[in-house]
mmCIF file of N, CA and C in Angstrom:
data_model
loop_
_atom_site.group_PDB
_atom_site.id
_atom_site.type_symbol
_atom_site.label_atom_id
_atom_site.label_comp_id
_atom_site.label_asym_id
_atom_site.label_seq_id
_atom_site.Cartn_x
_atom_site.Cartn_y
_atom_site.Cartn_z
ATOM 1 N N MET V 1 -10.751 13.018 -12.302
ATOM 2 C CA MET V 1 -9.861 13.684 -11.719
ATOM 3 C C MET V 1 -10.409 14.814 -10.568
ATOM 4 N N LEU V 2 -9.839 15.089 -9.499
ATOM 5 C CA LEU V 2 -10.145 15.846 -8.619
ATOM 6 C C LEU V 2 -9.716 17.167 -8.458
ATOM 7 N N ARG V 3 -8.418 17.224 -8.605
ATOM 8 C CA ARG V 3 -7.701 18.232 -8.634
ATOM 9 C C ARG V 3 -6.371 18.126 -8.733
ATOM 10 N N ASN V 4 -5.388 19.129 -8.926
ATOM 11 C CA ASN V 4 -4.232 19.055 -9.475
ATOM 12 C C ASN V 4 -3.397 19.979 -8.682
ATOM 13 N N ASN V 5 -3.332 20.004 -7.428
ATOM 14 C CA ASN V 5 -2.403 21.021 -6.719
ATOM 15 C C ASN V 5 -1.225 20.299 -5.900
ATOM 16 N N ASN V 6 -0.797 19.053 -6.263
ATOM 17 C CA ASN V 6 0.500 18.266 -6.152
ATOM 18 C C ASN V 6 0.481 17.932 -4.512
ATOM 19 N N ILE V 7 -0.770 17.832 -4.143
ATOM 20 C CA ILE V 7 -1.061 17.480 -2.522
ATOM 21 C C ILE V 7 -1.443 16.288 -2.284
ATOM 22 N N SER V 8 -1.037 15.003 -2.056
ATOM 23 C CA SER V 8 -1.475 13.947 -1.938
ATOM 24 C C SER V 8 -1.900 13.739 -0.561
ATOM 25 N N SER V 9 -2.947 13.026 -0.292
ATOM 26 C CA SER V 9 -3.410 12.717 1.003
ATOM 27 C C SER V 9 -4.358 11.319 1.176
ATOM 28 N N PHE V 10 -4.341 10.909 2.331
ATOM 29 C CA PHE V 10 -5.190 9.832 2.800
ATOM 30 C C PHE V 10 -6.345 10.792 3.565
ATOM 31 N N THR V 11 -7.393 10.422 3.081
ATOM 32 C CA THR V 11 -8.713 10.967 3.522
ATOM 33 C C THR V 11 -9.365 10.476 4.565
ATOM 34 N N LYS V 12 -9.300 9.195 5.013
ATOM 35 C CA LYS V 12 -9.956 8.626 5.674
ATOM 36 C C LYS V 12 -9.029 7.840 6.426
ATOM 37 N N LYS V 13 -9.341 7.077 7.668
ATOM 38 C CA LYS V 13 -8.523 6.079 8.618
ATOM 39 C C LYS V 13 -8.692 4.764 8.084
ATOM 40 N N LEU V 14 -7.718 4.182 8.030
ATOM 41 C CA LEU V 14 -7.666 2.833 7.725
ATOM 42 C C LEU V 14 -7.918 1.837 8.623
ATOM 43 N N GLU V 15 -8.952 1.348 8.505
ATOM 44 C CA GLU V 15 -9.629 0.209 9.347
ATOM 45 C C GLU V 15 -9.623 -1.053 9.173
ATOM 46 N N TRP V 16 -9.366 -2.460 9.871
ATOM 47 C CA TRP V 16 -9.439 -3.668 9.214
ATOM 48 C C TRP V 16 -9.427 -4.475 10.630
ATOM 49 N N ASP V 17 -9.796 -5.751 10.266
ATOM 50 C CA ASP V 17 -9.816 -6.939 11.244
ATOM 51 C C ASP V 17 -8.990 -8.121 10.442
ATOM 52 N N LYS V 18 -8.490 -8.956 11.427
ATOM 53 C CA LYS V 18 -7.725 -10.154 10.889
ATOM 54 C C LYS V 18 -8.946 -10.938 10.426
ATOM 55 N N ILE V 19 -8.782 -11.623 9.492
ATOM 56 C CA ILE V 19 -9.719 -12.754 9.130
ATOM 57 C C ILE V 19 -9.204 -14.081 10.156
ATOM 58 N N PRO V 20 -9.949 -14.538 10.884
ATOM 59 C CA PRO V 20 -9.483 -15.684 11.894
ATOM 60 C C PRO V 20 -9.305 -16.877 11.008
ATOM 61 N N LYS V 21 -7.942 -17.468 11.067
ATOM 62 C CA LYS V 21 -7.635 -18.872 10.620
ATOM 63 C C LYS V 21 -7.546 -18.710 9.020
ATOM 64 N N LYS V 22 -7.460 -17.496 8.416
ATOM 65 C CA LYS V 22 -7.397 -17.356 7.052
ATOM 66 C C LYS V 22 -5.958 -16.990 6.833
ATOM 67 N N HIS V 23 -5.360 -17.365 6.070
ATOM 68 C CA HIS V 23 -4.164 -17.405 5.558
ATOM 69 C C HIS V 23 -3.741 -17.496 3.774
ATOM 70 N N PHE V 24 -2.784 -16.880 3.356
ATOM 71 C CA PHE V 24 -2.303 -17.157 2.212
ATOM 72 C C PHE V 24 -0.782 -17.383 2.152
ATOM 73 N N TRP V 25 -0.362 -18.713 1.348
ATOM 74 C CA TRP V 25 1.025 -18.634 1.590
ATOM 75 C C TRP V 25 1.647 -18.393 3.040
ATOM 76 N N HIS V 26 1.067 -18.744 3.883
ATOM 77 C CA HIS V 26 1.792 -18.413 5.176
ATOM 78 C C HIS V 26 1.733 -16.939 5.741
ATOM 79 N N ARG V 27 0.782 -16.030 4.993
ATOM 80 C CA ARG V 27 0.655 -14.732 5.612
ATOM 81 C C ARG V 27 -0.912 -14.593 5.905
ATOM 82 N N GLN V 28 -0.987 -14.019 6.822
ATOM 83 C CA GLN V 28 -2.068 -13.672 7.735
ATOM 84 C C GLN V 28 -3.031 -12.945 6.456
ATOM 85 N N LEU V 29 -4.500 -12.893 6.483
ATOM 86 C CA LEU V 29 -5.289 -12.250 5.744
ATOM 87 C C LEU V 29 -6.198 -11.242 6.434
ATOM 88 N N TYR V 30 -6.361 -10.053 6.073
ATOM 89 C CA TYR V 30 -7.347 -9.112 6.622
ATOM 90 C C TYR V 30 -8.429 -8.612 5.853
ATOM 91 N N VAL V 31 -9.454 -7.887 6.545
ATOM 92 C CA VAL V 31 -10.467 -7.373 5.680
ATOM 93 C C VAL V 31 -10.643 -6.084 6.319
ATOM 94 N N ILE V 32 -11.024 -5.131 5.126
ATOM 95 C CA ILE V 32 -11.253 -3.571 5.380
ATOM 96 C C ILE V 32 -12.706 -3.553 5.968
ATOM 97 N N THR V 33 -12.643 -2.545 7.008
ATOM 98 C CA THR V 33 -14.121 -2.868 7.792
ATOM 99 C C THR V 33 -14.987 -1.499 7.858
ATOM 100 N N ALA V 34 -13.922 -0.365 7.021
ATOM 101 C CA ALA V 34 -14.325 1.198 6.856
ATOM 102 C C ALA V 34 -13.903 1.428 5.385
ATOM 103 N N PRO V 35 -14.772 2.449 5.133
ATOM 104 C CA PRO V 35 -14.199 2.774 3.517
ATOM 105 C C PRO V 35 -12.981 3.784 3.629
ATOM 106 N N PHE V 36 -12.195 3.679 2.827
ATOM 107 C CA PHE V 36 -10.824 3.781 2.775
ATOM 108 C C PHE V 36 -10.299 4.435 1.430
ATOM 109 N N GLU V 37 -9.821 5.867 1.530
ATOM 110 C CA GLU V 37 -9.163 6.304 0.457
ATOM 111 C C GLU V 37 -8.100 7.201 0.367
ATOM 112 N N TYR V 38 -7.511 7.538 -0.876
ATOM 113 C CA TYR V 38 -6.278 7.877 -1.112
ATOM 114 C C TYR V 38 -6.314 8.959 -2.230
ATOM 115 N N ILE V 39 -6.009 10.108 -2.249
ATOM 116 C CA ILE V 39 -6.190 11.161 -3.151
ATOM 117 C C ILE V 39 -4.523 11.185 -3.604
ATOM 118 N N THR V 40 -4.412 10.881 -5.182
ATOM 119 C CA THR V 40 -2.924 11.039 -5.550
ATOM 120 C C THR V 40 -2.508 12.749 -5.900
ATOM 121 N N GLU V 41 -1.078 12.499 -6.025
ATOM 122 C CA GLU V 41 -0.771 13.982 -6.420
ATOM 123 C C GLU V 41 -1.373 15.009 -7.585
ATOM 124 N N ALA V 42 -1.818 13.709 -8.574
ATOM 125 C CA ALA V 42 -2.673 14.224 -9.855
ATOM 126 C C ALA V 42 -4.009 14.510 -9.565
ATOM 127 N N GLY V 43 -4.686 14.170 -8.102
ATOM 128 C CA GLY V 43 -5.648 14.663 -7.843
ATOM 129 C C GLY V 43 -6.674 13.523 -8.244
ATOM 130 N N GLU V 44 -6.284 12.136 -8.405
ATOM 131 C CA GLU V 44 -7.243 10.999 -8.839
ATOM 132 C C GLU V 44 -7.523 10.112 -7.429
ATOM 133 N N LYS V 45 -8.962 9.865 -7.159
ATOM 134 C CA LYS V 45 -9.109 9.255 -5.913
ATOM 135 C C LYS V 45 -8.995 7.482 -6.024
ATOM 136 N N ILE V 46 -8.291 7.264 -5.046
ATOM 137 C CA ILE V 46 -8.199 5.620 -5.044
ATOM 138 C C ILE V 46 -9.134 5.206 -3.645
ATOM 139 N N GLU V 47 -10.189 4.252 -3.913
ATOM 140 C CA GLU V 47 -10.897 3.823 -2.764
ATOM 141 C C GLU V 47 -10.902 2.469 -2.689
ATOM 142 N N ILE V 48 -10.836 2.060 -1.204
ATOM 143 C CA ILE V 48 -11.001 0.640 -0.964
ATOM 144 C C ILE V 48 -12.096 0.388 0.149
ATOM 145 N N GLU V 49 -12.923 -0.610 -0.857
ATOM 146 C CA GLU V 49 -14.321 -0.806 -0.297
ATOM 147 C C GLU V 49 -14.146 -1.532 1.114
ATOM 148 N N VAL V 50 -15.204 -1.420 1.834
ATOM 149 C CA VAL V 50 -15.371 -2.446 3.080
ATOM 150 C C VAL V 50 -15.562 -3.866 2.587
ATOM 151 N N GLY V 51 -14.912 -4.816 2.709
ATOM 152 C CA GLY V 51 -14.912 -6.297 2.738
ATOM 153 C C GLY V 51 -13.840 -6.586 1.936
ATOM 154 N N PHE V 52 -12.847 -5.672 1.251
ATOM 155 C CA PHE V 52 -11.898 -5.775 0.486
ATOM 156 C C PHE V 52 -10.820 -6.583 1.203
ATOM 157 N N VAL V 53 -10.205 -7.711 1.034
ATOM 158 C CA VAL V 53 -9.468 -8.711 1.645
ATOM 159 C C VAL V 53 -7.828 -8.455 1.151
ATOM 160 N N LEU V 54 -7.153 -8.195 2.081
ATOM 161 C CA LEU V 54 -5.764 -8.184 1.584
ATOM 162 C C LEU V 54 -4.791 -9.065 2.597
ATOM 163 N N ASP V 55 -3.499 -8.913 2.407
ATOM 164 C CA ASP V 55 -2.370 -9.380 3.226
ATOM 165 C C ASP V 55 -1.326 -8.328 3.683
ATOM 166 N N PHE V 56 -1.740 -6.946 3.006
ATOM 167 C CA PHE V 56 -0.793 -5.929 3.401
ATOM 168 C C PHE V 56 0.644 -6.276 2.786
ATOM 169 N N ALA V 57 1.521 -5.773 3.672
ATOM 170 C CA ALA V 57 3.017 -6.401 2.924
ATOM 171 C C ALA V 57 3.383 -7.811 2.843
ATOM 172 N N SER V 58 3.406 -8.232 1.620
ATOM 173 C CA SER V 58 3.751 -9.623 1.449
ATOM 174 C C SER V 58 5.270 -9.844 1.582
ATOM 175 N N THR V 59 5.887 -9.700 2.724
ATOM 176 C CA THR V 59 7.258 -9.947 2.760
ATOM 177 C C THR V 59 7.463 -11.598 3.184
ATOM 178 N N PRO V 60 8.538 -11.954 2.616
ATOM 179 C CA PRO V 60 8.769 -13.422 2.852
ATOM 180 C C PRO V 60 9.250 -13.309 4.378
ATOM 181 N N ARG V 61 8.936 -14.733 4.897
ATOM 182 C CA ARG V 61 8.950 -15.018 6.602
ATOM 183 C C ARG V 61 10.308 -14.395 6.992
ATOM 184 N N VAL V 62 11.568 -14.527 6.137
ATOM 185 C CA VAL V 62 12.820 -14.580 6.484
ATOM 186 C C VAL V 62 12.970 -12.928 7.140
ATOM 187 N N ILE V 63 12.446 -12.097 6.583
ATOM 188 C CA ILE V 63 12.488 -10.645 6.824
ATOM 189 C C ILE V 63 11.146 -10.092 7.701
ATOM 190 N N ARG V 64 10.335 -10.693 7.686
ATOM 191 C CA ARG V 64 9.274 -10.208 8.644
ATOM 192 C C ARG V 64 9.710 -9.510 9.859
ATOM 193 N N TRP V 65 10.684 -10.103 10.797
ATOM 194 C CA TRP V 65 10.961 -9.465 11.673
ATOM 195 C C TRP V 65 11.075 -7.569 11.410
ATOM 196 N N LEU V 66 11.686 -7.536 10.353
ATOM 197 C CA LEU V 66 12.242 -6.157 10.010
ATOM 198 C C LEU V 66 11.049 -5.375 9.119
ATOM 199 N N TYR V 67 10.233 -5.723 8.267
ATOM 200 C CA TYR V 67 9.208 -5.791 7.726
ATOM 201 C C TYR V 67 7.917 -6.548 7.949
ATOM 202 N N PRO V 68 7.089 -6.279 8.961
ATOM 203 C CA PRO V 68 6.036 -7.001 9.095
ATOM 204 C C PRO V 68 4.816 -6.476 8.326
ATOM 205 N N ALA V 69 4.115 -7.463 8.240
ATOM 206 C CA ALA V 69 2.809 -7.279 7.160
ATOM 207 C C ALA V 69 2.131 -5.975 7.282
ATOM 208 N N ILE V 70 2.302 -5.686 8.679
ATOM 209 C CA ILE V 70 1.488 -4.061 8.946
ATOM 210 C C ILE V 70 2.488 -3.197 9.864
ATOM 211 N N GLY V 71 3.333 -2.187 9.100
ATOM 212 C CA GLY V 71 4.031 -1.298 9.501
ATOM 213 C C GLY V 71 3.607 0.124 9.186
ATOM 214 N N TRP V 72 4.724 1.064 9.472
ATOM 215 C CA TRP V 72 4.250 2.389 9.194
ATOM 216 C C TRP V 72 3.775 2.246 7.732
ATOM 217 N N TYR V 73 3.919 1.721 7.072
ATOM 218 C CA TYR V 73 3.536 1.784 5.456
ATOM 219 C C TYR V 73 2.440 1.146 5.147
ATOM 220 N N ALA V 74 1.287 0.660 5.948
ATOM 221 C CA ALA V 74 0.422 -0.111 6.019
ATOM 222 C C ALA V 74 -0.525 0.668 4.732
ATOM 223 N N LYS V 75 -1.004 1.831 5.056
ATOM 224 C CA LYS V 75 -1.718 2.513 4.118
ATOM 225 C C LYS V 75 -1.421 2.294 2.883
ATOM 226 N N ALA V 76 -0.099 2.532 2.608
ATOM 227 C CA ALA V 76 0.781 2.661 1.315
ATOM 228 C C ALA V 76 0.368 1.275 0.656
ATOM 229 N N VAL V 77 0.690 0.332 1.409
ATOM 230 C CA VAL V 77 0.545 -1.206 0.584
ATOM 231 C C VAL V 77 -0.966 -1.814 0.715
ATOM 232 N N ALA V 78 -1.872 -1.211 1.134
ATOM 233 C CA ALA V 78 -3.129 -1.350 1.210
ATOM 234 C C ALA V 78 -3.601 -0.962 -0.365
ATOM 235 N N ILE V 79 -3.141 0.501 -0.585
ATOM 236 C CA ILE V 79 -3.751 0.943 -1.921
ATOM 237 C C ILE V 79 -3.121 0.057 -3.030
ATOM 238 N N HIS V 80 -1.573 -0.357 -2.638
ATOM 239 C CA HIS V 80 -1.021 -1.174 -3.582
ATOM 240 C C HIS V 80 -1.503 -2.460 -4.009
ATOM 241 N N ASP V 81 -2.067 -2.873 -2.820
ATOM 242 C CA ASP V 81 -2.953 -4.272 -2.796
ATOM 243 C C ASP V 81 -4.024 -4.220 -3.449
ATOM 244 N N LYS V 82 -4.610 -2.954 -3.366
ATOM 245 C CA LYS V 82 -6.057 -2.604 -4.421
ATOM 246 C C LYS V 82 -5.840 -2.505 -5.740
ATOM 247 N N GLY V 83 -4.630 -1.739 -6.334
ATOM 248 C CA GLY V 83 -4.326 -1.523 -7.419
ATOM 249 C C GLY V 83 -3.615 -2.910 -8.201
ATOM 250 N N TYR V 84 -3.204 -3.619 -7.582
ATOM 251 C CA TYR V 84 -2.740 -4.839 -8.187
ATOM 252 C C TYR V 84 -3.906 -5.863 -8.154
ATOM 253 N N ARG V 85 -4.958 -5.738 -7.403
ATOM 254 C CA ARG V 85 -6.316 -6.583 -7.556
ATOM 255 C C ARG V 85 -7.178 -6.301 -8.967
ATOM 256 N N ASP V 86 -7.514 -4.844 -8.806
ATOM 257 C CA ASP V 86 -8.284 -4.387 -9.532
ATOM 258 C C ASP V 86 -7.692 -3.832 -11.163
ATOM 259 N N HIS V 87 -6.494 -3.343 -10.883
ATOM 260 C CA HIS V 87 -5.671 -2.580 -12.103
ATOM 261 C C HIS V 87 -6.436 -1.150 -12.462
ATOM 262 N N ASN V 88 -7.768 -0.911 -12.409
ATOM 263 C CA ASN V 88 -8.490 0.153 -12.615
ATOM 264 C C ASN V 88 -8.247 0.742 -14.040
ATOM 265 N N GLY V 89 -7.314 0.039 -15.017
ATOM 266 C CA GLY V 89 -6.966 0.874 -16.166
ATOM 267 C C GLY V 89 -5.692 1.157 -16.204
ATOM 268 N N LYS V 90 -5.077 1.184 -14.927
ATOM 269 C CA LYS V 90 -3.553 1.505 -15.021
ATOM 270 C C LYS V 90 -2.341 0.227 -14.944
ATOM 271 N N PRO V 91 -1.535 0.665 -15.488
ATOM 272 C CA PRO V 91 -0.277 -0.196 -15.433
ATOM 273 C C PRO V 91 0.398 -0.505 -14.465
ATOM 274 N N LYS V 92 0.877 -1.810 -14.026
ATOM 275 C CA LYS V 92 1.742 -2.108 -12.747
ATOM 276 C C LYS V 92 2.460 -1.059 -12.380
ATOM 277 N N GLY V 93 3.431 -0.591 -13.143
ATOM 278 C CA GLY V 93 4.213 0.816 -12.876
ATOM 279 C C GLY V 93 3.786 1.807 -12.080
ATOM 280 N N TRP V 94 2.403 1.968 -12.632
ATOM 281 C CA TRP V 94 1.747 3.380 -12.146
ATOM 282 C C TRP V 94 1.158 2.660 -10.610
ATOM 283 N N TRP V 95 0.921 1.513 -10.333
ATOM 284 C CA TRP V 95 0.724 1.274 -9.114
ATOM 285 C C TRP V 95 1.889 1.123 -8.180
ATOM 286 N N ASP V 96 2.993 0.724 -8.535
ATOM 287 C CA ASP V 96 4.306 0.988 -7.857
ATOM 288 C C ASP V 96 4.718 2.392 -7.590
ATOM 289 N N ASP V 97 4.585 3.286 -8.498
ATOM 290 C CA ASP V 97 4.744 4.686 -8.148
ATOM 291 C C ASP V 97 3.967 5.211 -7.150
ATOM 292 N N ILE V 98 2.619 4.810 -7.197
ATOM 293 C CA ILE V 98 1.538 5.194 -6.471
ATOM 294 C C ILE V 98 1.992 4.676 -4.985
ATOM 295 N N MET V 99 2.232 3.713 -4.683
ATOM 296 C CA MET V 99 2.937 2.962 -3.372
ATOM 297 C C MET V 99 3.996 4.091 -2.686
ATOM 298 N N VAL V 100 4.818 4.323 -3.813
ATOM 299 C CA VAL V 100 6.082 5.126 -3.256
ATOM 300 C C VAL V 100 5.534 6.497 -2.937
ATOM 301 N N GLU V 101 4.700 7.108 -3.768
ATOM 302 C CA GLU V 101 4.178 8.498 -3.646
ATOM 303 C C GLU V 101 3.655 8.206 -2.191
ATOM 304 N N ALA V 102 2.764 7.170 -1.650
ATOM 305 C CA ALA V 102 1.723 7.180 -0.706
ATOM 306 C C ALA V 102 2.694 6.989 0.749
ATOM 307 N N MET V 103 4.179 6.012 0.696
ATOM 308 C CA MET V 103 4.958 5.823 1.407
ATOM 309 C C MET V 103 5.788 7.352 1.792
ATOM 310 N N LYS V 104 5.849 7.884 1.003
ATOM 311 C CA LYS V 104 6.449 9.465 1.148
ATOM 312 C C LYS V 104 5.364 10.258 2.002
ATOM 313 N N VAL V 105 4.182 10.286 1.526
ATOM 314 C CA VAL V 105 3.133 10.844 2.503
ATOM 315 C C VAL V 105 3.107 10.607 3.855
ATOM 316 N N ILE V 106 3.206 9.392 4.195
ATOM 317 C CA ILE V 106 3.085 8.693 5.481
ATOM 318 C C ILE V 106 4.591 9.338 6.441
ATOM 319 N N ALA V 107 5.648 9.277 5.572
ATOM 320 C CA ALA V 107 7.010 9.441 6.281
ATOM 321 C C ALA V 107 6.994 10.632 6.492
ATOM 322 N N ARG V 108 6.559 11.852 5.757
ATOM 323 C CA ARG V 108 6.203 13.095 6.140
ATOM 324 C C ARG V 108 5.473 13.594 7.233
ATOM 325 N N ASN V 109 4.248 12.678 7.220
ATOM 326 C CA ASN V 109 3.364 12.850 8.449
ATOM 327 C C ASN V 109 3.892 12.482 9.723
ATOM 328 N N LEU V 110 4.790 11.247 9.384
ATOM 329 C CA LEU V 110 5.471 11.001 10.755
ATOM 330 C C LEU V 110 6.357 11.612 11.199
ATOM 331 N N THR V 111 7.282 12.153 10.641
ATOM 332 C CA THR V 111 8.562 13.089 10.845
ATOM 333 C C THR V 111 8.544 14.337 10.222
ATOM 334 N N GLY V 112 7.891 14.825 9.267
ATOM 335 C CA GLY V 112 8.197 15.977 8.948
ATOM 336 C C GLY V 112 8.806 16.154 7.800
ATOM 337 N N LYS V 113 9.533 15.281 7.347
ATOM 338 C CA LYS V 113 10.184 14.931 6.278
ATOM 339 C C LYS V 113 10.935 13.401 5.873
ATOM 340 N N ILE V 114 10.975 13.080 4.879
ATOM 341 C CA ILE V 114 11.574 11.646 4.576
ATOM 342 C C ILE V 114 12.964 11.492 5.027
ATOM 343 N N THR V 115 13.179 10.854 6.237
ATOM 344 C CA THR V 115 14.697 10.684 6.780
ATOM 345 C C THR V 115 15.304 9.503 6.084
ATOM 346 N N LYS V 116 16.580 9.293 6.340
ATOM 347 C CA LYS V 116 17.389 8.126 5.772
ATOM 348 C C LYS V 116 16.605 7.010 6.237
ATOM 349 N N ARG V 117 15.941 6.515 7.065
ATOM 350 C CA ARG V 117 15.563 5.366 7.267
ATOM 351 C C ARG V 117 14.217 5.043 6.398
ATOM 352 N N TYR V 118 13.477 6.176 6.124
ATOM 353 C CA TYR V 118 12.473 6.020 5.221
ATOM 354 C C TYR V 118 12.552 5.898 4.108
ATOM 355 N N LYS V 119 13.573 6.671 3.452
ATOM 356 C CA LYS V 119 13.992 6.394 1.892
ATOM 357 C C LYS V 119 14.641 4.902 1.764
ATOM 358 N N ARG V 120 15.434 4.615 2.721
ATOM 359 C CA ARG V 120 15.955 3.064 2.598
ATOM 360 C C ARG V 120 14.433 2.330 2.680
ATOM 361 N N ASP V 121 13.794 2.478 3.335
ATOM 362 C CA ASP V 121 12.437 1.350 3.175
ATOM 363 C C ASP V 121 11.727 1.557 2.239
ATOM 364 N N ILE V 122 11.372 2.780 1.648
ATOM 365 C CA ILE V 122 10.776 2.962 0.434
ATOM 366 C C ILE V 122 11.364 2.282 -0.976
ATOM 367 N N ALA V 123 12.764 2.523 -0.990
ATOM 368 C CA ALA V 123 13.789 1.941 -2.093
ATOM 369 C C ALA V 123 13.382 0.437 -1.831
ATOM 370 N N ILE V 124 13.619 -0.133 -0.932
ATOM 371 C CA ILE V 124 13.493 -1.471 -0.821
ATOM 372 C C ILE V 124 12.130 -2.016 -1.252
ATOM 373 N N PHE V 125 11.012 -1.318 -0.800
ATOM 374 C CA PHE V 125 9.752 -2.062 -1.329
ATOM 375 C C PHE V 125 9.504 -1.387 -2.768
ATOM 376 N N TYR V 126 9.937 -0.423 -3.012
ATOM 377 C CA TYR V 126 9.772 -0.237 -4.429
ATOM 378 C C TYR V 126 10.653 -1.366 -5.366
ATOM 379 N N TRP V 127 11.950 -1.657 -5.055
ATOM 380 C CA TRP V 127 12.835 -2.718 -5.521
ATOM 381 C C TRP V 127 11.817 -3.898 -5.766
ATOM 382 N N ALA V 128 11.481 -4.320 -4.479
ATOM 383 C CA ALA V 128 10.514 -5.402 -4.343
ATOM 384 C C ALA V 128 9.511 -5.847 -5.344
ATOM 385 N N VAL V 129 8.632 -4.618 -5.233
ATOM 386 C CA VAL V 129 7.518 -4.795 -6.230
ATOM 387 C C VAL V 129 7.862 -4.771 -7.459
ATOM 388 N N ASP V 130 8.642 -3.931 -7.951
ATOM 389 C CA ASP V 130 9.251 -3.730 -9.337
ATOM 390 C C ASP V 130 9.994 -5.432 -9.762
ATOM 391 N N ARG V 131 10.639 -5.927 -8.975
ATOM 392 C CA ARG V 131 11.356 -7.123 -9.149
ATOM 393 C C ARG V 131 10.526 -8.413 -9.196
ATOM 394 N N PHE V 132 9.548 -8.300 -8.148
ATOM 395 C CA PHE V 132 8.740 -9.744 -7.802
ATOM 396 C C PHE V 132 7.358 -9.615 -7.780
ATOM 397 N N GLY V 133 6.767 -8.327 -8.106
ATOM 398 C CA GLY V 133 5.459 -7.955 -8.261
ATOM 399 C C GLY V 133 4.739 -8.407 -9.339
ATOM 400 N N GLU V 134 5.472 -9.109 -10.561
ATOM 401 C CA GLU V 134 4.654 -9.362 -11.771
ATOM 402 C C GLU V 134 3.543 -10.647 -11.641
ATOM 403 N N LYS V 135 3.990 -11.415 -10.580
ATOM 404 C CA LYS V 135 3.079 -12.768 -10.166
ATOM 405 C C LYS V 135 1.787 -12.422 -9.873
ATOM 406 N N ALA V 136 1.845 -11.555 -8.762
ATOM 407 C CA ALA V 136 0.559 -10.961 -8.241
ATOM 408 C C ALA V 136 -0.149 -10.106 -9.140
ATOM 409 N N TRP V 137 0.574 -9.214 -10.004
ATOM 410 C CA TRP V 137 -0.003 -8.561 -10.924
ATOM 411 C C TRP V 137 -0.950 -9.424 -11.927
ATOM 412 N N ASN V 138 -0.467 -10.586 -12.530
ATOM 413 C CA ASN V 138 -0.989 -11.368 -13.451
ATOM 414 C C ASN V 138 -2.050 -12.168 -12.871
ATOM 415 N N LYS V 139 -2.443 -11.860 -11.472
ATOM 416 C CA LYS V 139 -3.470 -12.990 -11.373
ATOM 417 C C LYS V 139 -4.904 -12.557 -11.353
#
């Protein structure tokens, strides 16, 4: 635990590259190219190491036009992918909640508040991981 002042933040820029010709279930795979971290509202540090492979938002092809793998929410889904892969002693629901928390941080940074559009997107992402994330969690 680092701090408890109810301010969550991304402390480093998210940097990645495409992995050429590398796909998983028709989704492009990416690799993190610089250390990345997020501090939760509770003051816990979540780190993603260089070399971590992810697919960002695992959206079905039929809605990728609306929610592409890398969108405004990329940092939050990267943290979520890391949590689903490593668990770090936390339950699935904790990682789903951290994704929502991180998406709210991003939305506030983009617009100064959480607009209706961002509230909708956050609710859809939460519903999707809550409803369909179990398979990825159990890998």
